[in-house]
Amino acid sequence: MSEGATKKEDKPRKFQAIRGTRDLLPPETALWNGVEQTAHEVFATFGFAEIRLPIFESTDLFARSIGAETDVVSKEMYTFGGFAEFSAKVREGRMVGTLEEIAPEEMISLRPEATASVCRAYIEHGMHALPQPVKLYYMGPMFRRERPQKGRYRQFYQIGAEILGGPDAPAIDAEVIEMLMTFFERLGLQGVRLDINSIGDKNCRPKYVELLRAELLKVKNKLGADSQRRIETNPLRVLDSKLESEQAIIEKLPRIADHLCQDCATHYATVKRQLELRGVVYRENWRLVRGLDYYMRTTFEITAAGLGSQNAVCGGGRYDGLVELLGGSPTKGIGFAIGEDRLILSLQESGKAAPLQGRDVYIAWMGEKAYATAIRAAKDLRATGFSVELPPIKQKFGKALGQADRLGARYALILGDNEVSEGLWTLKTLADGSQQKLTEPDLLEFLREQKPVSS
Ligand code: HAM
């Protein structure tokens, strides 16, 4: 091989985003920002404040809260053991056994969800001493090692809210759902459907689960492998099954609504009445059990248009025992998390594209004297909220206007040495090509009367 030729292995590697992760690019990011801004605004009107949480936590926090047997914890977490003692165990081949046995406090996981973290923070910061209930919301990336497909990613984003403390009044359940519907309505989300259910509490659910298990055992050999396994681990999850061949069997199974204890039945009936009072339309879905262990009583899920099989944009429910399970005092809890990726997908499918992020003003400057003026004009206009493009190097007039067009600018401010010495600046409206000559103050005044695109 001649000198200077590149050997094949010398070629720089082309990197790509890891499977299940993706870059969010402009202009789509403007839609993301708009959605997040709307969440900040709507949630604030319901008295919620933002909490920012760590991206990773003790593995045990998630195992205890979500449940060690759940798909999320048993199969989907990104878990690391980064500490010396842990590494020593691995080296000595002692890293065998269950999560509990491997000193779980030494293992950390990327968060698959944030409810567990909010509860941990509530306890850690003594938030029970604040006026109750405490209403918190969060947004950010979550991580689950699922099989990627449309609407399902390994790094995905949630916008969630939690209400901790205070009573378990059904009005709280209804208000949190009302807030969600208000948020979706503000965004113009299409085909929104709210499903609700009650899955009982520790008094009535265990009896129902045993009944369900007994009934499932009778039809065991008609069920698929997943459901057969779940008869033992978590019979409720069988109700979740989408397998065509199981649907007729599931329809005949006993329904939890017929097995709620008096307190749960009353709670559920009042939640429904409270939703009606608020004009929230819902559908009862007795098969809605949710995949995380901490839920009790109210559960809900929202689906939207244009999402195919991964059509749940939001899931939530009540989890009264969770704070106690994590070492806090008995505390009521309810909340939800929206899948932001899916929400955005649905908005896009129904034609809600990201707003075009064109510039307001492109400053086509020519000549050194004009450049100093151009810098000052850019500063003034930006201070008023306009998006301004100031080319960093000298350009020919035609090229500058072409570039202004490509950037979707509304105006080109033409500044040559002549304009500067005459004190009359030229403003070209790019949509119709019209031009006007104005003094600096008049031009700035004229532009200020126009609304910046970014506002
Ligand atoms: P979840 O149902 O596991 O609940 O997730 C909530 C939402 O996050 C789902 O409805 C879906 O829109 C989105 N999501 C979940 N996994 C993925 C994925 N791999 N790719 C894209 N989107 C996904 C929770 O996480 C609970 N913490 C909700 C909650 C809060 N319950 C009470 N408080």
CSV table of N, CA and C in Angstrom, one decimal, residues 385 451-455:
chain,number,residue,atom,x,y,z
A,385,GLY,N,-36.7,40.9,21.8
A,385,GLY,CA,-37.3,39.6,21.6
A,385,GLY,C,-37.3,39.1,20.2
A,451,LYS,N,-44.9,41.3,15.7
A,451,LYS,CA,-44.7,40.3,16.8
A,451,LYS,C,-43.5,39.5,16.4
A,452,PRO,N,-42.6,39.3,17.3
A,452,PRO,CA,-41.5,38.3,17.0
A,452,PRO,C,-42.1,36.9,16.7
A,453,VAL,N,-41.5,36.1,15.8
A,453,VAL,CA,-42.0,34.8,15.5
A,453,VAL,C,-41.9,33.9,16.7
A,454,SER,N,-40.9,34.2,17.5
A,454,SER,CA,-40.7,33.3,18.7
A,454,SER,C,-41.7,33.5,19.8
A,455,SER,N,-42.5,34.5,19.7
A,455,SER,CA,-43.4,34.8,20.8
A,455,SER,C,-44.7,34.1,20.6
